[in-house]
PDB file of C-alpha atoms and ligand atoms in Angstrom:
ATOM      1  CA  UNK A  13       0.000   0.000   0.000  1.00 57.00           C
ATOM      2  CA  UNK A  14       1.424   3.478  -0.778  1.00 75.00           C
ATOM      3  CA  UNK A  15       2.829   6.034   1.815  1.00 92.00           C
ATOM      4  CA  UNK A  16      -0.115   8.141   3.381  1.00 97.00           C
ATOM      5  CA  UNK A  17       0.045  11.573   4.795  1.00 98.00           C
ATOM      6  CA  UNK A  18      -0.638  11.277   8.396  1.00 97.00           C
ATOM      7  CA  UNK A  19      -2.775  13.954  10.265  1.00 98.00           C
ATOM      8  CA  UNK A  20      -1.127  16.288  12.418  1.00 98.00           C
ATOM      9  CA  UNK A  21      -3.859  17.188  14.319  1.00 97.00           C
ATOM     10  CA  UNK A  22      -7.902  17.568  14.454  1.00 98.00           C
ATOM     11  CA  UNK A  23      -8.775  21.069  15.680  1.00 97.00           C
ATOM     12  CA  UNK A  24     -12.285  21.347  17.218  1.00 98.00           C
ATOM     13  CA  UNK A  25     -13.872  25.106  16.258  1.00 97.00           C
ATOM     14  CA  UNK A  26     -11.941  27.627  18.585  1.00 96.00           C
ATOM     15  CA  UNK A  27     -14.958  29.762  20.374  1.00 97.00           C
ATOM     16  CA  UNK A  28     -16.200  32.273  17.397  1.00 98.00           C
ATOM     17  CA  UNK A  29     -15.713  35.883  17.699  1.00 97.00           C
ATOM     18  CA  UNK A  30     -17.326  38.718  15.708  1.00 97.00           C
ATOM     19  CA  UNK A  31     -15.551  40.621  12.561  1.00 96.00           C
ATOM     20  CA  UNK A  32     -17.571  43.524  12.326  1.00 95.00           C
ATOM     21  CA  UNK A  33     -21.141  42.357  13.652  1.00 95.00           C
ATOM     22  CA  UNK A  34     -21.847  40.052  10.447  1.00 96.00           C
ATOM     23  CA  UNK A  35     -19.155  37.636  10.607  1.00 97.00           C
ATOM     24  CA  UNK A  36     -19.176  35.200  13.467  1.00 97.00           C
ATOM     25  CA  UNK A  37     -16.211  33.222  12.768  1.00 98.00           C
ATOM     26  CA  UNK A  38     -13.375  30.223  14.410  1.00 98.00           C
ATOM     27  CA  UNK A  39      -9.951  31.356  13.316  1.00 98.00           C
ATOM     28  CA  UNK A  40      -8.195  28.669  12.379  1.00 98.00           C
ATOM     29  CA  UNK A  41      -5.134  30.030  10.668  1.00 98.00           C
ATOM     30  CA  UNK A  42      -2.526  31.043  11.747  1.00 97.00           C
ATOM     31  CA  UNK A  43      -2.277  27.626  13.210  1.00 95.00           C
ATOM     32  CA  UNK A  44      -0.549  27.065  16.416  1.00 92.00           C
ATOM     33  CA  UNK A  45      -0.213  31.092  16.159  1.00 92.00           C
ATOM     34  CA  UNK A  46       2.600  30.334  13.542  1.00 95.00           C
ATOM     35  CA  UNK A  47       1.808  32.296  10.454  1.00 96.00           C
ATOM     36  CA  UNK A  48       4.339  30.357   8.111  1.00 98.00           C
ATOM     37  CA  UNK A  49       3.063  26.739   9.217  1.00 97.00           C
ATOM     38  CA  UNK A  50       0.221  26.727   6.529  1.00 98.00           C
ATOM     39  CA  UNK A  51       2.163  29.211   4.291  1.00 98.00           C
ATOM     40  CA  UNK A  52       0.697  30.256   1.382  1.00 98.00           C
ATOM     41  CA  UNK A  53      -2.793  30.200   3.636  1.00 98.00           C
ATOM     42  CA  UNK A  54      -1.509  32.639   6.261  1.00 98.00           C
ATOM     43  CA  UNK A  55      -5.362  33.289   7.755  1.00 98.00           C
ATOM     44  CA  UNK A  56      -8.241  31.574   7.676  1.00 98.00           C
ATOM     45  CA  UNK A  57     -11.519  32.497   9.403  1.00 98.00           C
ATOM     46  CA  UNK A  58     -14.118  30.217   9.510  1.00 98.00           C
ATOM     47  CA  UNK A  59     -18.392  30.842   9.983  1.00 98.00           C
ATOM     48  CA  UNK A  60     -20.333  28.130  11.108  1.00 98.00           C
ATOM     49  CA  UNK A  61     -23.420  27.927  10.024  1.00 98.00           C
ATOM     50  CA  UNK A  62     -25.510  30.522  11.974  1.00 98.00           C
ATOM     51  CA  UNK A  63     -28.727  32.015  12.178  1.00 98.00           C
ATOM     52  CA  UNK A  64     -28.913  35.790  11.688  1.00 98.00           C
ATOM     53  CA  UNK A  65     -32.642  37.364  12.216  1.00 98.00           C
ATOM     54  CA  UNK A  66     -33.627  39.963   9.922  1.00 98.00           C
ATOM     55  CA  UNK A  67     -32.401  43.361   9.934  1.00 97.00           C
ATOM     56  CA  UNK A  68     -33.357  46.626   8.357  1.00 95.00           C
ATOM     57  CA  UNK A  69     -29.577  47.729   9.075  1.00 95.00           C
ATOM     58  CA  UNK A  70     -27.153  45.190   7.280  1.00 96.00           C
ATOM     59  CA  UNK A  71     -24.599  43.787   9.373  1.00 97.00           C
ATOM     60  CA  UNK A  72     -21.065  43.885   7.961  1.00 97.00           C
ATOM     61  CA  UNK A  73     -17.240  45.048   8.290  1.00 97.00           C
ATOM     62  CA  UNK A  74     -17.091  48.936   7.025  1.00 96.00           C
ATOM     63  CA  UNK A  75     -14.183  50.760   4.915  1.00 96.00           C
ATOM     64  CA  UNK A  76     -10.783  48.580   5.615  1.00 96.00           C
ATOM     65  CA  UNK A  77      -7.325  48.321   3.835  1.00 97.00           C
ATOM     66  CA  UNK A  78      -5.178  45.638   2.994  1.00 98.00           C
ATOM     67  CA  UNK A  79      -1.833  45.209   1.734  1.00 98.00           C
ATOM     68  CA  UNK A  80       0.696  42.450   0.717  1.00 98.00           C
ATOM     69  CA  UNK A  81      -1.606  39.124  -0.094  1.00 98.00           C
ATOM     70  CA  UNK A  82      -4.997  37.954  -1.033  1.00 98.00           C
ATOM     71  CA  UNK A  83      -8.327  37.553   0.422  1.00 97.00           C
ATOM     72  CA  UNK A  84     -11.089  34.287  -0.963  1.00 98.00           C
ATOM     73  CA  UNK A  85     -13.853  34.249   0.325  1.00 97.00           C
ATOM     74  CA  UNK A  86     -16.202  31.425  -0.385  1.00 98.00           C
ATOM     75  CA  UNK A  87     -19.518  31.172   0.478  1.00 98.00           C
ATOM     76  CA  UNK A  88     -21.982  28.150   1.689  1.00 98.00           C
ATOM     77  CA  UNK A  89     -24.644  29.674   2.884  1.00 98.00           C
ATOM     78  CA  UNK A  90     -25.975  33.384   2.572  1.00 98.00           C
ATOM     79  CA  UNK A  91     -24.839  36.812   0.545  1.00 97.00           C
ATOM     80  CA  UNK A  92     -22.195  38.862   0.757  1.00 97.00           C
ATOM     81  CA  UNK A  93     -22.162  42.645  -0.646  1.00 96.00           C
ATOM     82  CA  UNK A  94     -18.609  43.927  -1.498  1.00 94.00           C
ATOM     83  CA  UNK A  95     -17.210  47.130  -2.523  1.00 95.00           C
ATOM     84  CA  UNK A  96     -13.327  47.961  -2.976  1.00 95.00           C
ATOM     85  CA  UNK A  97     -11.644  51.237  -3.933  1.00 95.00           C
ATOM     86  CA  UNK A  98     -10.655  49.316  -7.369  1.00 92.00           C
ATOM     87  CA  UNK A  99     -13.894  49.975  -8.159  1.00 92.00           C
ATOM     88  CA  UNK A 100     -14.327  46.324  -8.086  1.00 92.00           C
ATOM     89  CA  UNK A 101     -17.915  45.223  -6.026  1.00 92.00           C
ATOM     90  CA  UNK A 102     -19.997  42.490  -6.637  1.00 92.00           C
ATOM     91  CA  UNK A 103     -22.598  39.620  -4.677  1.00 96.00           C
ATOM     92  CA  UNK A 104     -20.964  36.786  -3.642  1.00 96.00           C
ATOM     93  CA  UNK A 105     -23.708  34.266  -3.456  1.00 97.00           C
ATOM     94  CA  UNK A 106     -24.230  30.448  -2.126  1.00 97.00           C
ATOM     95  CA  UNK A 107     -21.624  28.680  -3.852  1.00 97.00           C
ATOM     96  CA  UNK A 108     -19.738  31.696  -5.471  1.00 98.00           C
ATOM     97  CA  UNK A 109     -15.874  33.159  -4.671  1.00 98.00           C
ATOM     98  CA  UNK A 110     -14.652  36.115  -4.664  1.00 97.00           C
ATOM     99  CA  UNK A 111     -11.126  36.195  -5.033  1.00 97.00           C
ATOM    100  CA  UNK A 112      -9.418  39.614  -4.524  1.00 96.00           C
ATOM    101  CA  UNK A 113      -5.912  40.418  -4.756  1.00 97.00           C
ATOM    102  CA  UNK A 114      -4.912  43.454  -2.268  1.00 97.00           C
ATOM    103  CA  UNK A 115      -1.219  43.824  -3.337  1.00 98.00           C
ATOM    104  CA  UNK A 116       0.038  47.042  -3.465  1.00 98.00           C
ATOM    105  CA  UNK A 117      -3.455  47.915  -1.328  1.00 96.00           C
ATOM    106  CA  UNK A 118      -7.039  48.456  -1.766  1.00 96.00           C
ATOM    107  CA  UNK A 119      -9.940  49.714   0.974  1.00 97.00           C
ATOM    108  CA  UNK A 120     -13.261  47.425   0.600  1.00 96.00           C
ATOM    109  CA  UNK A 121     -16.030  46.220   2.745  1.00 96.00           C
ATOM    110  CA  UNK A 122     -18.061  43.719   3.495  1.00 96.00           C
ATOM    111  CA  UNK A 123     -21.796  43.728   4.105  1.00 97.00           C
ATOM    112  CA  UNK A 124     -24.450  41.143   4.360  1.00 98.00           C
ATOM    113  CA  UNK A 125     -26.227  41.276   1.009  1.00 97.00           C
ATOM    114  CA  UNK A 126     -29.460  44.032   1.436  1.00 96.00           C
ATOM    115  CA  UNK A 127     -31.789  41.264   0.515  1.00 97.00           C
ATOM    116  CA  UNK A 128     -30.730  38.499   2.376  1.00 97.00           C
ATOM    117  CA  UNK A 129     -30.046  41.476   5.694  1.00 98.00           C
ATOM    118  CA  UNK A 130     -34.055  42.335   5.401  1.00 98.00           C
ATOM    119  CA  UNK A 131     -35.305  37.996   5.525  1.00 98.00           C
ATOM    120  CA  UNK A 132     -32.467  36.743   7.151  1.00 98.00           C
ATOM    121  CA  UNK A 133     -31.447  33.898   7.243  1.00 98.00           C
ATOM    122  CA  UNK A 134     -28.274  30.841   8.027  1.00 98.00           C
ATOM    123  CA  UNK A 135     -25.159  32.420   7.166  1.00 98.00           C
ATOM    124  CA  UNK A 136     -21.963  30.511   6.623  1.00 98.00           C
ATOM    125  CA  UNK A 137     -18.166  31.391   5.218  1.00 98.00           C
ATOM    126  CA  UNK A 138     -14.811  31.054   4.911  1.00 98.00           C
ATOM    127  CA  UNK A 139     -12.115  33.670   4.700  1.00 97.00           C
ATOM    128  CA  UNK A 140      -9.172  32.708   3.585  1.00 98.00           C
ATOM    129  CA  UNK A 141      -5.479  35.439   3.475  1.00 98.00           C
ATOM    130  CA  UNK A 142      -3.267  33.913   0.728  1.00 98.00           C
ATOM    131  CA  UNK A 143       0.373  35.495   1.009  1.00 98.00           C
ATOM    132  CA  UNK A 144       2.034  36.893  -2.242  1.00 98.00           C
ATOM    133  CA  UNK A 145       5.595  36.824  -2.655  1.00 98.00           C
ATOM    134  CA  UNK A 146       7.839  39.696  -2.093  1.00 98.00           C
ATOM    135  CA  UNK A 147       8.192  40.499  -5.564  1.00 98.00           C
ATOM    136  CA  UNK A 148       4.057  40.461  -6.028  1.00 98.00           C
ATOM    137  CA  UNK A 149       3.112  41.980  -2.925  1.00 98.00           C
ATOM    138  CA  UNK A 150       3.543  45.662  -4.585  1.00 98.00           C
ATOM    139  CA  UNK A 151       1.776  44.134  -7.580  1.00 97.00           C
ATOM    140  CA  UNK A 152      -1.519  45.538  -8.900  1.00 96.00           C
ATOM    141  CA  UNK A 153      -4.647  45.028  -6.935  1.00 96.00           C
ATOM    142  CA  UNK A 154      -7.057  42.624  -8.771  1.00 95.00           C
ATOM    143  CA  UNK A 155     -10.198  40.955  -8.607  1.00 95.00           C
ATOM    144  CA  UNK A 156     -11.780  37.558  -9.516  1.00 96.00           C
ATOM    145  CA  UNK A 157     -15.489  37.160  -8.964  1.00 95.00           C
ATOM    146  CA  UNK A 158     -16.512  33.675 -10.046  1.00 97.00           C
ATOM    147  CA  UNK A 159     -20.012  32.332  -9.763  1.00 97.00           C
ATOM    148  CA  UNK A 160     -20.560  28.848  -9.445  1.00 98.00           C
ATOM    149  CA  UNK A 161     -21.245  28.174 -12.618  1.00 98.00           C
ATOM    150  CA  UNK A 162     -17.812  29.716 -13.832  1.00 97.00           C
ATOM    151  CA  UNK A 163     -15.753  27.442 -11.855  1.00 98.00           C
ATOM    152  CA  UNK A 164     -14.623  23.843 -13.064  1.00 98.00           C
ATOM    153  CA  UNK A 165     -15.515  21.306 -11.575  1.00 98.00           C
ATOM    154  CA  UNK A 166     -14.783  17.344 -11.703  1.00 98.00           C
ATOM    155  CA  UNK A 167     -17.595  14.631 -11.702  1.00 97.00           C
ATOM    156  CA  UNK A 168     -16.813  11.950  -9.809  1.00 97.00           C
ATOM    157  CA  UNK A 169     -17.969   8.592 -11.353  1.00 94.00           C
ATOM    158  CA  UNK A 170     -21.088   6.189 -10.067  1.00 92.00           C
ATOM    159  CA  UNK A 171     -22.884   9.318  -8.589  1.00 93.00           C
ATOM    160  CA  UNK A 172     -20.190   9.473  -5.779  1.00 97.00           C
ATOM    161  CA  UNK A 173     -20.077  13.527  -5.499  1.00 98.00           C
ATOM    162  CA  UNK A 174     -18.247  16.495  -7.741  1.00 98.00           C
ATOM    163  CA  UNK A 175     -15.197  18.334  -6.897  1.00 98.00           C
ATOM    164  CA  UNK A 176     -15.622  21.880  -7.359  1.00 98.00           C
ATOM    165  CA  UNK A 177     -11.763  23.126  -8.703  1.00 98.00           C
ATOM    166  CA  UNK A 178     -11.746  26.765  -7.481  1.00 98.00           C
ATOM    167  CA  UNK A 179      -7.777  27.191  -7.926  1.00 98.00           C
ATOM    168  CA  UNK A 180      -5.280  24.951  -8.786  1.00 98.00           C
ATOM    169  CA  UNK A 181      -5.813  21.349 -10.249  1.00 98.00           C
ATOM    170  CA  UNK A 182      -7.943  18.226  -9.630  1.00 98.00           C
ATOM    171  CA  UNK A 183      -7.438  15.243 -11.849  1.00 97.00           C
ATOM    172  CA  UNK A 184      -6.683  17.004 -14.546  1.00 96.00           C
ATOM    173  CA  UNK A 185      -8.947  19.971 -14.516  1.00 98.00           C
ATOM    174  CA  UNK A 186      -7.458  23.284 -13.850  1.00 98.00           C
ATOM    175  CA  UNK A 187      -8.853  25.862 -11.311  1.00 98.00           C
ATOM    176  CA  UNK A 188     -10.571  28.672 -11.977  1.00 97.00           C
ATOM    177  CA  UNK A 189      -8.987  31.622 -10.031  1.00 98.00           C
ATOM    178  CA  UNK A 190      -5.326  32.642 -11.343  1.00 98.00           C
ATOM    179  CA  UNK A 191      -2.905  32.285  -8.197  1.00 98.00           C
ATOM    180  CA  UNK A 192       0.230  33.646  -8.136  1.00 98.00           C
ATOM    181  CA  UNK A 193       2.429  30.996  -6.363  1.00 98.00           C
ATOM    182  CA  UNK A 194       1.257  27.401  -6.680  1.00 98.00           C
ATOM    183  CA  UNK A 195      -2.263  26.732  -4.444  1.00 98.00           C
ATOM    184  CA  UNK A 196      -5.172  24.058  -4.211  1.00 98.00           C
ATOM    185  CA  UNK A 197      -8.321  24.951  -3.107  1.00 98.00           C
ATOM    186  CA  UNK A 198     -10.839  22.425  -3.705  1.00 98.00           C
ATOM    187  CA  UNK A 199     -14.841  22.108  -2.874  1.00 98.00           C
ATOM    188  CA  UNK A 200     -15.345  18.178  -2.607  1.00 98.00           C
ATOM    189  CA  UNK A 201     -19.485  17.379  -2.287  1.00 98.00           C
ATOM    190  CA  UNK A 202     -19.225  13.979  -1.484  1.00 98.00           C
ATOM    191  CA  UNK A 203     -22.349  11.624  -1.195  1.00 98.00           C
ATOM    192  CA  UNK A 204     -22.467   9.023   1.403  1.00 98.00           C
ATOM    193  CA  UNK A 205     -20.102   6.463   0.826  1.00 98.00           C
ATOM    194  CA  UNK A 206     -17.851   8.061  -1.640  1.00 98.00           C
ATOM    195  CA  UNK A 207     -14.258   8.236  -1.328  1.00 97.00           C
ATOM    196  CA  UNK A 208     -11.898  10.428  -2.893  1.00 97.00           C
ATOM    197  CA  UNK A 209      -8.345  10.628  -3.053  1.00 96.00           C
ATOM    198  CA  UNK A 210      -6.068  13.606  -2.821  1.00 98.00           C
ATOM    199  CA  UNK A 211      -2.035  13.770  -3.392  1.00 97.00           C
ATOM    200  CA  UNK A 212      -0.186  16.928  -3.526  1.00 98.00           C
ATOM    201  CA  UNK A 213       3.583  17.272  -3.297  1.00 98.00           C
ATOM    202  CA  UNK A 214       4.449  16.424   0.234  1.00 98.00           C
ATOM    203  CA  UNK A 215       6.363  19.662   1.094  1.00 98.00           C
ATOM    204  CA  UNK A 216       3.056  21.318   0.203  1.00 98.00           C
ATOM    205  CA  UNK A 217       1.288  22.711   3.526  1.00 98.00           C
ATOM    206  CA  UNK A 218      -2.148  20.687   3.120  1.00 98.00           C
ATOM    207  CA  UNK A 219      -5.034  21.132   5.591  1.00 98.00           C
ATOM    208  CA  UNK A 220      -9.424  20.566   5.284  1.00 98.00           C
ATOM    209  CA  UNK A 221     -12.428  21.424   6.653  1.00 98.00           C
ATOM    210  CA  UNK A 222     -15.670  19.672   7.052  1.00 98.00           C
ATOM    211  CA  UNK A 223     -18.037  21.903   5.834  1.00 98.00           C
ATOM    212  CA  UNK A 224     -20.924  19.542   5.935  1.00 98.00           C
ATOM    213  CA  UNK A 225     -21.642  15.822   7.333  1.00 98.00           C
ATOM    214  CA  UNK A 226     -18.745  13.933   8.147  1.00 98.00           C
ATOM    215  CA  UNK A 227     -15.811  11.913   7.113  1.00 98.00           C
ATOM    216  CA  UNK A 228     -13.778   9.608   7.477  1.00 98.00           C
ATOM    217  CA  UNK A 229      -9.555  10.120   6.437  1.00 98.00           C
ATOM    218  CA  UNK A 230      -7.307   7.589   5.409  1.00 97.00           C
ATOM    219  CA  UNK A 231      -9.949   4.612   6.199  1.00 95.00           C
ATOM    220  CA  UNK A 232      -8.655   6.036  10.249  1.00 95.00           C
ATOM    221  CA  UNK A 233      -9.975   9.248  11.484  1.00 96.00           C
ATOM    222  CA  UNK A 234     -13.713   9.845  11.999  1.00 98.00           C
ATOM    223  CA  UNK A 235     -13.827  14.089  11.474  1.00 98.00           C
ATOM    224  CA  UNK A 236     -17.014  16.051  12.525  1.00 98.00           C
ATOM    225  CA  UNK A 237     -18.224  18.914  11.042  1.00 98.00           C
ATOM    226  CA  UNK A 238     -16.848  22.092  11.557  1.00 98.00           C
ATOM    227  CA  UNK A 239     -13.350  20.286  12.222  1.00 98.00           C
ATOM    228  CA  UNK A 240     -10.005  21.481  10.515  1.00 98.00           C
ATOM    229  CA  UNK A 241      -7.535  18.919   9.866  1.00 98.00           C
ATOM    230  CA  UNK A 242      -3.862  19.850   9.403  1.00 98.00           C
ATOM    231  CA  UNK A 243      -1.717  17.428   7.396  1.00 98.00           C
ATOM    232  CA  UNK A 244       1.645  15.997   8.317  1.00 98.00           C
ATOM    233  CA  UNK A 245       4.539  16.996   5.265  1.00 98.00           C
ATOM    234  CA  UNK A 246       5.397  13.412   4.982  1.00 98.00           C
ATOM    235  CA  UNK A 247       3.473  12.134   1.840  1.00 98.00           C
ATOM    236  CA  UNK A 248       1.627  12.819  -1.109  1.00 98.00           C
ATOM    237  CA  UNK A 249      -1.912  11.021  -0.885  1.00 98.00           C
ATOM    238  CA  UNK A 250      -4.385  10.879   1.154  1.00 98.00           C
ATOM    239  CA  UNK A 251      -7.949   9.716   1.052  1.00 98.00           C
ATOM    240  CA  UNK A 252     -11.208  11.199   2.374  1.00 98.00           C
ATOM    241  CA  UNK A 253     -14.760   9.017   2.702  1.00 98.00           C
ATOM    242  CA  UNK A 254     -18.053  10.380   3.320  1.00 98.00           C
ATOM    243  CA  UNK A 255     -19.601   8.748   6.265  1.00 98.00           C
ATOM    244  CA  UNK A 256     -22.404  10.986   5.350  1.00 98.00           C
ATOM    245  CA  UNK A 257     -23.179  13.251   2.510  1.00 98.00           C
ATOM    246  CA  UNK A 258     -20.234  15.526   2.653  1.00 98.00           C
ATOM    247  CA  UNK A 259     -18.780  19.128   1.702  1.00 98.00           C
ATOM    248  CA  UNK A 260     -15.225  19.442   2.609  1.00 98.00           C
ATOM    249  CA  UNK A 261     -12.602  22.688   2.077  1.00 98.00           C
ATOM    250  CA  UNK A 262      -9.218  21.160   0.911  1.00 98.00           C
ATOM    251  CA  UNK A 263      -6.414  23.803   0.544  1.00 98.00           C
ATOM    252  CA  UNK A 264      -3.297  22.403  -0.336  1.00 98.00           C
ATOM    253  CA  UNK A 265      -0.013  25.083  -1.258  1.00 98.00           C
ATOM    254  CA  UNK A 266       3.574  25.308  -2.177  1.00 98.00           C
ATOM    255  CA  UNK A 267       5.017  27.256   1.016  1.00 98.00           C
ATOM    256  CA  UNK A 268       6.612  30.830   0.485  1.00 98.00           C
ATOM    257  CA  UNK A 269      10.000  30.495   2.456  1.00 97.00           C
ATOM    258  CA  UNK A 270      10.175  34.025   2.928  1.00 98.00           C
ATOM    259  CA  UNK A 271       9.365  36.219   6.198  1.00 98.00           C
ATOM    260  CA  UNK A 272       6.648  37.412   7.560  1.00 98.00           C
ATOM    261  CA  UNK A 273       6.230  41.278   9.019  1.00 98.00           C
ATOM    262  CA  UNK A 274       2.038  41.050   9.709  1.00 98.00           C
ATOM    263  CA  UNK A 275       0.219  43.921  11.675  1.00 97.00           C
ATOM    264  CA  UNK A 276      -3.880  44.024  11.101  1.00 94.00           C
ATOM    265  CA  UNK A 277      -4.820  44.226   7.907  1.00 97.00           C
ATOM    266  CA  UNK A 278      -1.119  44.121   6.549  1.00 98.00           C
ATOM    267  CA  UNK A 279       0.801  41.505   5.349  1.00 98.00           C
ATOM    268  CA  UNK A 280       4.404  42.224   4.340  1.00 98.00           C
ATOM    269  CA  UNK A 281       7.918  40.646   4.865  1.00 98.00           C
ATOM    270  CA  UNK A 282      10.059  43.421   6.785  1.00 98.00           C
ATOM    271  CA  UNK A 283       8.468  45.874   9.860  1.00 98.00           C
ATOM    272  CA  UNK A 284       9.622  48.731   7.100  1.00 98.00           C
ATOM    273  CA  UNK A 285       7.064  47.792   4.903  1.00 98.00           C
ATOM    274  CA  UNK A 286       4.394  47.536   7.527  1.00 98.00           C
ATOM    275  CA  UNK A 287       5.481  50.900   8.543  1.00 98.00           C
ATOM    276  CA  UNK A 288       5.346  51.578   4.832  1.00 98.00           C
ATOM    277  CA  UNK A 289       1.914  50.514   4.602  1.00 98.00           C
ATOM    278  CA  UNK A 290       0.863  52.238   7.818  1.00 97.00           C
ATOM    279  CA  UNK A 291       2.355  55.578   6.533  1.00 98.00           C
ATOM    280  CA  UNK A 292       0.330  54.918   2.812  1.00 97.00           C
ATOM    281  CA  UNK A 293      -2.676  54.092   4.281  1.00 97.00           C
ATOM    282  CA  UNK A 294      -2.347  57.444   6.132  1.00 96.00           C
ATOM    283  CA  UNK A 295      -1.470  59.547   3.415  1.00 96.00           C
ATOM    284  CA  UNK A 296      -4.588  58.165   1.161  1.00 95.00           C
ATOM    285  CA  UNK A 297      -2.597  56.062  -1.218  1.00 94.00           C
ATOM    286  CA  UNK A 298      -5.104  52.985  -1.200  1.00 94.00           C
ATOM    287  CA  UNK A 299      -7.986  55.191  -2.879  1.00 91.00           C
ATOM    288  CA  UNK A 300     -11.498  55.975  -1.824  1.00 91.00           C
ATOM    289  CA  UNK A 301     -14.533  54.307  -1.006  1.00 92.00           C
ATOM    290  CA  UNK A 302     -17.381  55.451   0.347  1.00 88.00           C
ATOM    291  CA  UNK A 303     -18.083  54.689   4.093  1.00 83.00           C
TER     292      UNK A 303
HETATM  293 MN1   MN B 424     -11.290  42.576   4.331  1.00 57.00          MN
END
């Protein structure tokens, strides 16, 4: 039998806290509270799914910056509004990702979708911050919307599920979001009983999430929903089984070996830059957006 890549660990959801007042989230990158562990994924939030009641007001994160990496957002369950000083802005609904490149720096925010704000409604997300390299972090700020229809996706044979390829590659079938450094991020729907297997270089920082139902990995490990499971670097393959009908999060990236200056919403790899950033941010440099 071939080499497996061993979990490192099963992380329960840490207790959520609120970004804004619309995004009730477990943080679980950085892992450990090492931000070059899951290099390229150097944050990831997580909502479980959660009830919001309706609200004339919608509930949100107002005017930020960022600077120096990426921001995907994927969603499972409600609508996101966003506007950035790119003039970029755009819905991101059930089963879309957004897929913004800060860079050099943008302002945007975040808002519950007006619709969805007024009925309400189960909301549930995941934030991901994927780090550029140095010599892309001053790079142009850009900005991939993809519905779900625009993304690829695999069909897995006898009815067993579809993998939805939002970046990277899945047997064959390329993702849809342009990266910058090599990076995997993969929707698996999974119906009871299917089993999928996964192999990525094995210096490639590899991690999941159970989205939905539950699975079991590498015919061991029974993982609950709302889980994260971080991957040992000592294999390639590895193999995931719905024990119910399933939605999974795999990420899987080459790491950047370079380091890390990080302060809010700034992501650079010297504490000039951040002060850089810091003094840009000040001055205006990132644009406009209304508040
Ligand atoms: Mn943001």
């Amino acid at each position: 039998m071939m080499k497996l890549r061993n979990i490192e660990s099963v992380i329960t959801p840490p207790s959520p806290h609120f970004v804004g007042d619309g995004f009730r989230v477990h943080n679980f990158i950085p892992y450990k509270a090492d931000m070059q562990r899951m290099s390229p994924f150097i944050m990831m939030d997580y909502g479980s799914k959660f009830y919001f009641p309706p609200t004339d007001k919608a509930r949100g994160v107002g005017v930020h910056p960022h600077r120096g990496f990426e921001t995907v957002t994927i969603a499972y369950k409600g609508k996101v509004a966003h506007h950035d000083s790119a003039g970029n802005s755009g819905v991101i609904s059930e089963g879309d990702v957004q897929w913004m490149t800060a860079a050099s720096g943008i302002l945007h925010k975040e808002f519950h979708e007006e619709n969805f704000s007024k009925t309400g409604g189960d909301f549930q997300m995941v934030q991901l911050w994927v780090n550029l390299p140095a010599k892309d972090k001053m790079s142009k700020p850009k900005y991939q919307g993809l519905t779900n229809e625009q993304i690829n996706k695999v069909t897995l044979p006898n009815s067993e599920g579809i993998v939805e390829v939002i970046a990277g590659q899945y047997q064959g079938v390329k993702g849809s979001a342009s990266t910058f450094t090599p990076v995997n991020v993969l929707n698996v729907k999974l119906n009871k009983g299917a089993v999928s297997n996964f192999s990525f270089p094995a210096h490639y920082n590899t991690a999941l999430v159970v989205i939905e139902g539950s699975v079991r990995i590498n015919e061991t490990d029974l993982v609950p929903v709302n889980n994260f499971v971080v991957f040992q670097n000592n294999a390639e393959d590895f193999t995931v089984e719905a024990t119910e009908n399933a939605i999974v999060l795999v990420l899987s990236g080459e790491p950047i070996n370079e380091p890390i200056a990080a302060q809010g919403p700034f992501v650079m790899n010297t504490r000039a830059e951040i002060i850089q950033a810091i003094q840009d941010y000040n001055m205006g440099k990132f644009g406009y957006i209304e508040e």
